PDB file of C-alpha atoms in Angstrom:
ATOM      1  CA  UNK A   1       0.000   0.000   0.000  1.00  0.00           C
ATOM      2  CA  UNK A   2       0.852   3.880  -0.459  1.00  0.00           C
ATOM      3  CA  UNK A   3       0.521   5.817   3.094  1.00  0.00           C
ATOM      4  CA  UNK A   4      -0.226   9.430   2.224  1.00  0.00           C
ATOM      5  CA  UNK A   5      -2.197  12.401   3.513  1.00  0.00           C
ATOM      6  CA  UNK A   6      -4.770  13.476   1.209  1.00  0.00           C
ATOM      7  CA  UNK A   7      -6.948  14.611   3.838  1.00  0.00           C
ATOM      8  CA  UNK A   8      -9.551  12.080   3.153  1.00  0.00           C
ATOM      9  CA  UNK A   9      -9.694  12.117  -0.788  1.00  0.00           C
ATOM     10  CA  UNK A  10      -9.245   8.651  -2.597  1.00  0.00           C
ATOM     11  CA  UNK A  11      -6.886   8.834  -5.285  1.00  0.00           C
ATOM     12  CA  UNK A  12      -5.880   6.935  -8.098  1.00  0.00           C
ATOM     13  CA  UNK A  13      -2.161   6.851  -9.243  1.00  0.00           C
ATOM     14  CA  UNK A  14      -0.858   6.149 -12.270  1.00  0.00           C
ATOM     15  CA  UNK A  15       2.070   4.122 -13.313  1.00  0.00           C
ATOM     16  CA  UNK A  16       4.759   6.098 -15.352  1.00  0.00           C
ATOM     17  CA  UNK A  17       6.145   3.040 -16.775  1.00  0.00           C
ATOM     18  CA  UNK A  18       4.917  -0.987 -16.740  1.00  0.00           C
ATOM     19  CA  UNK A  19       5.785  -3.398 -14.455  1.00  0.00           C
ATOM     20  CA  UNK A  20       7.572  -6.426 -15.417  1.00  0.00           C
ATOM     21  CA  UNK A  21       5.164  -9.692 -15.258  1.00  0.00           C
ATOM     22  CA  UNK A  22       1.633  -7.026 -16.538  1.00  0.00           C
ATOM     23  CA  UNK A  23       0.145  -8.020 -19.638  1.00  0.00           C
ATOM     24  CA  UNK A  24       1.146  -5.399 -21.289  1.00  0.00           C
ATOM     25  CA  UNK A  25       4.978  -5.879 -20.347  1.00  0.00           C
ATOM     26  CA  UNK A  26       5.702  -7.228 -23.683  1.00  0.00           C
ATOM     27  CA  UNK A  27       3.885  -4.732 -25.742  1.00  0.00           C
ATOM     28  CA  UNK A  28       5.738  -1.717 -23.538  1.00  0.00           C
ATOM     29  CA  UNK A  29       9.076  -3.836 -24.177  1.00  0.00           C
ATOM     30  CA  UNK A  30       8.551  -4.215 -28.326  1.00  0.00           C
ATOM     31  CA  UNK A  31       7.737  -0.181 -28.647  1.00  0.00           C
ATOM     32  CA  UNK A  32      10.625   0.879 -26.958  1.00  0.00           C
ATOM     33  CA  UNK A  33      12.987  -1.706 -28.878  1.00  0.00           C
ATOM     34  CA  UNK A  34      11.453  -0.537 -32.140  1.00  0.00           C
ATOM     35  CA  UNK A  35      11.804   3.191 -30.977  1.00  0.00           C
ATOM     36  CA  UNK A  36      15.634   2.587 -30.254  1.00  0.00           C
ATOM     37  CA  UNK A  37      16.259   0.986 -33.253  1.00  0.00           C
ATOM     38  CA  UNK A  38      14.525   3.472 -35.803  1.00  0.00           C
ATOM     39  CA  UNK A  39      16.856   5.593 -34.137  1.00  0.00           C
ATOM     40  CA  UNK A  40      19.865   4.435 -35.288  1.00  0.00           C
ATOM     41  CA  UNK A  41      18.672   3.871 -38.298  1.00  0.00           C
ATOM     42  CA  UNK A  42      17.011   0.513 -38.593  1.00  0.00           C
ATOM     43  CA  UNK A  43      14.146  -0.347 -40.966  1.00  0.00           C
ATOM     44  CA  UNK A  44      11.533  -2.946 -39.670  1.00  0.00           C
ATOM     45  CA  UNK A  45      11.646  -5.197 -42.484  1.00  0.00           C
ATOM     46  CA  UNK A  46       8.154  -5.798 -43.797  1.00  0.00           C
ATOM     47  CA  UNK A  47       8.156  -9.380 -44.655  1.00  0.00           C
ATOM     48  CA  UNK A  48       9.547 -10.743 -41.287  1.00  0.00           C
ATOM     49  CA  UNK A  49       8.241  -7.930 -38.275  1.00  0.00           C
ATOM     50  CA  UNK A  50      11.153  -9.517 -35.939  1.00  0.00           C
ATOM     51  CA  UNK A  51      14.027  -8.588 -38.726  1.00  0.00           C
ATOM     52  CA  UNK A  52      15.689  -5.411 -38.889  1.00  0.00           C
ATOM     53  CA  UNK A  53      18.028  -3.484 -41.852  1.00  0.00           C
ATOM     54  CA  UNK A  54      20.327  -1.098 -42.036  1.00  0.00           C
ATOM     55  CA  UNK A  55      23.302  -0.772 -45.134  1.00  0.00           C
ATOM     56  CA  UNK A  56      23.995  -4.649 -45.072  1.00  0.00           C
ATOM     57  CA  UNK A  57      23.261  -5.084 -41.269  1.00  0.00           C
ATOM     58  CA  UNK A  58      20.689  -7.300 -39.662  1.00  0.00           C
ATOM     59  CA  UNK A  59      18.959  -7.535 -36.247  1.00  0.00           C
ATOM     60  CA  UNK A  60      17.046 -10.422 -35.198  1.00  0.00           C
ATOM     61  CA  UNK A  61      14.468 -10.383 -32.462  1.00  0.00           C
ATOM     62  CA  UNK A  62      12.992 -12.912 -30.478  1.00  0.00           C
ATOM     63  CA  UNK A  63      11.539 -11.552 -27.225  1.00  0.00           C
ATOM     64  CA  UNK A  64      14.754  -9.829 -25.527  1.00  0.00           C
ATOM     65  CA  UNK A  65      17.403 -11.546 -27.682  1.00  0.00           C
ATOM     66  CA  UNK A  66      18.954 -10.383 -30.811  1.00  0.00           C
ATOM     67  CA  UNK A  67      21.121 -11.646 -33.301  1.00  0.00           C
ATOM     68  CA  UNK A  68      23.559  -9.049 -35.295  1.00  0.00           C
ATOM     69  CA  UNK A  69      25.362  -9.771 -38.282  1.00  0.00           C
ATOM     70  CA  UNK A  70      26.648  -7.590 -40.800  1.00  0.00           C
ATOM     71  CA  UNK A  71      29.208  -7.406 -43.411  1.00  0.00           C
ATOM     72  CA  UNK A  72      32.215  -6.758 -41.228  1.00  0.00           C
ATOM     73  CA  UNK A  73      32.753  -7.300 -37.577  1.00  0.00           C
ATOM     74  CA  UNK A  74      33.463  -4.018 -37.408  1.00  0.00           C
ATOM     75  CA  UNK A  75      30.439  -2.976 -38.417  1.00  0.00           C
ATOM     76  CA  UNK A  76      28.676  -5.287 -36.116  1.00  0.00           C
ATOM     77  CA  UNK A  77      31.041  -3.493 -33.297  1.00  0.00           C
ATOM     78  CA  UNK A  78      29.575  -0.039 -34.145  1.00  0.00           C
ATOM     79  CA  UNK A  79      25.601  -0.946 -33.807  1.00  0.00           C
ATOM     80  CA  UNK A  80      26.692  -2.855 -30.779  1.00  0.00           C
ATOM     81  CA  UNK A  81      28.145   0.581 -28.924  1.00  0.00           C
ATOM     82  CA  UNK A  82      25.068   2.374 -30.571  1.00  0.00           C
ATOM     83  CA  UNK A  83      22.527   0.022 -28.575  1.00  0.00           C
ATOM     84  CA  UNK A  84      24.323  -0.240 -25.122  1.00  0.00           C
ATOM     85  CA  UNK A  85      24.139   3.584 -25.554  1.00  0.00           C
ATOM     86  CA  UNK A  86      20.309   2.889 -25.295  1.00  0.00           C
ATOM     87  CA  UNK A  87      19.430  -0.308 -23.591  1.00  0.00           C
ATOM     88  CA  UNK A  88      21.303  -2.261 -21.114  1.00  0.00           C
ATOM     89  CA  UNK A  89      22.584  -5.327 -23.498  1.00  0.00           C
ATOM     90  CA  UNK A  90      25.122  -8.114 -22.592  1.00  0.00           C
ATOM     91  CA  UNK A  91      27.413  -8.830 -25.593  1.00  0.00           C
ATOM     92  CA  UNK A  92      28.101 -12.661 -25.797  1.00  0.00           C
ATOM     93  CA  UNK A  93      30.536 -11.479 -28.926  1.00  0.00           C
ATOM     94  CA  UNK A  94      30.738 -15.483 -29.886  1.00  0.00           C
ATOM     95  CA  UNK A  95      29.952 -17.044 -33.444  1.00  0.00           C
ATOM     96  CA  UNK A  96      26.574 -18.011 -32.784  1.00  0.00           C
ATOM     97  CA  UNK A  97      26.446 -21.717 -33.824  1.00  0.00           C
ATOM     98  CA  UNK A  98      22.489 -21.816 -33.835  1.00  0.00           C
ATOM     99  CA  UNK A  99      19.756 -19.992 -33.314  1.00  0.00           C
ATOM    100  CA  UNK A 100      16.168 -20.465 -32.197  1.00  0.00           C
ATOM    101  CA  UNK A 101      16.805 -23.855 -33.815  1.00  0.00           C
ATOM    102  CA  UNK A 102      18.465 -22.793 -37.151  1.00  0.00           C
ATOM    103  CA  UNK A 103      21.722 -24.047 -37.833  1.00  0.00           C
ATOM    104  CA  UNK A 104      24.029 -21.513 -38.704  1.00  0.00           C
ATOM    105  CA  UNK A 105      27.079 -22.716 -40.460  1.00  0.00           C
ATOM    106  CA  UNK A 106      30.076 -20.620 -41.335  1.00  0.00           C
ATOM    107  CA  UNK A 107      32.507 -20.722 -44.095  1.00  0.00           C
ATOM    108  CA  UNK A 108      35.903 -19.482 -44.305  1.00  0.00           C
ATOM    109  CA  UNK A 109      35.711 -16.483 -46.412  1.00  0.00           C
ATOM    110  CA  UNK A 110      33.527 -15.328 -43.140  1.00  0.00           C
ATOM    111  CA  UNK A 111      30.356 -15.928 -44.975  1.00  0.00           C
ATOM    112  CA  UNK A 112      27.696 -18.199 -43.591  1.00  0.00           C
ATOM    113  CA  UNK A 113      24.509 -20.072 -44.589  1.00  0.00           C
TER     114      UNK A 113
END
């Protein structure tokens, strides 16, 4: 409960932000992703909602993961830096091996399929 002296009035407070565990906790979550990312530049991509571009870059997103490639590592690097300016991310910086049961193999010339 809220103790408070209002001198007999009821009141009704609103939240300023959601709650983790609401129902509309995911909803909240997605707008502000999408927000951040059409900030730096990403376009939702219309055939796949969960994929987003941006000059040869890619972000996947399922719930709170994502999955970056790009081109160059480098490039990767740079969107990385961009986001944690943003959200609070932890950057596994491995070669992801799979993903949300895709295989993701990897070829020498640093392409993969």
């Amino acid at each position: 409960g809220i103790a408070t002296n209002t001198g007999g009035q009821d009141l009704v407070l609103k939240l300023k932000k959601n709650l983790y565990g609401l129902k509309d906790t995911g909803r909240t979550w997605w707008e502000h992703l999408a927000s951040g990312l059409e900030r730096v530049g990403f376009k939702q991509c219309e055939a796949d909602q969960c994929a987003w571009k941006k000059d040869g870059l890619v972000i996947i997103v399922y719930v709170d993961d994502c999955l970056i490639f790009g081109n160059s590592k480098d490039d990767v690097d740079k969107v990385v830096e961009e986001l944690r300016k943003r959200f609070d991310i932890t950057d596994e910086d491995t070669t992801v091996e799979e993903y949300l049961g895709v295989k993701i193999d990897h070829n020498k010339d640093g392409s993969f399929r």
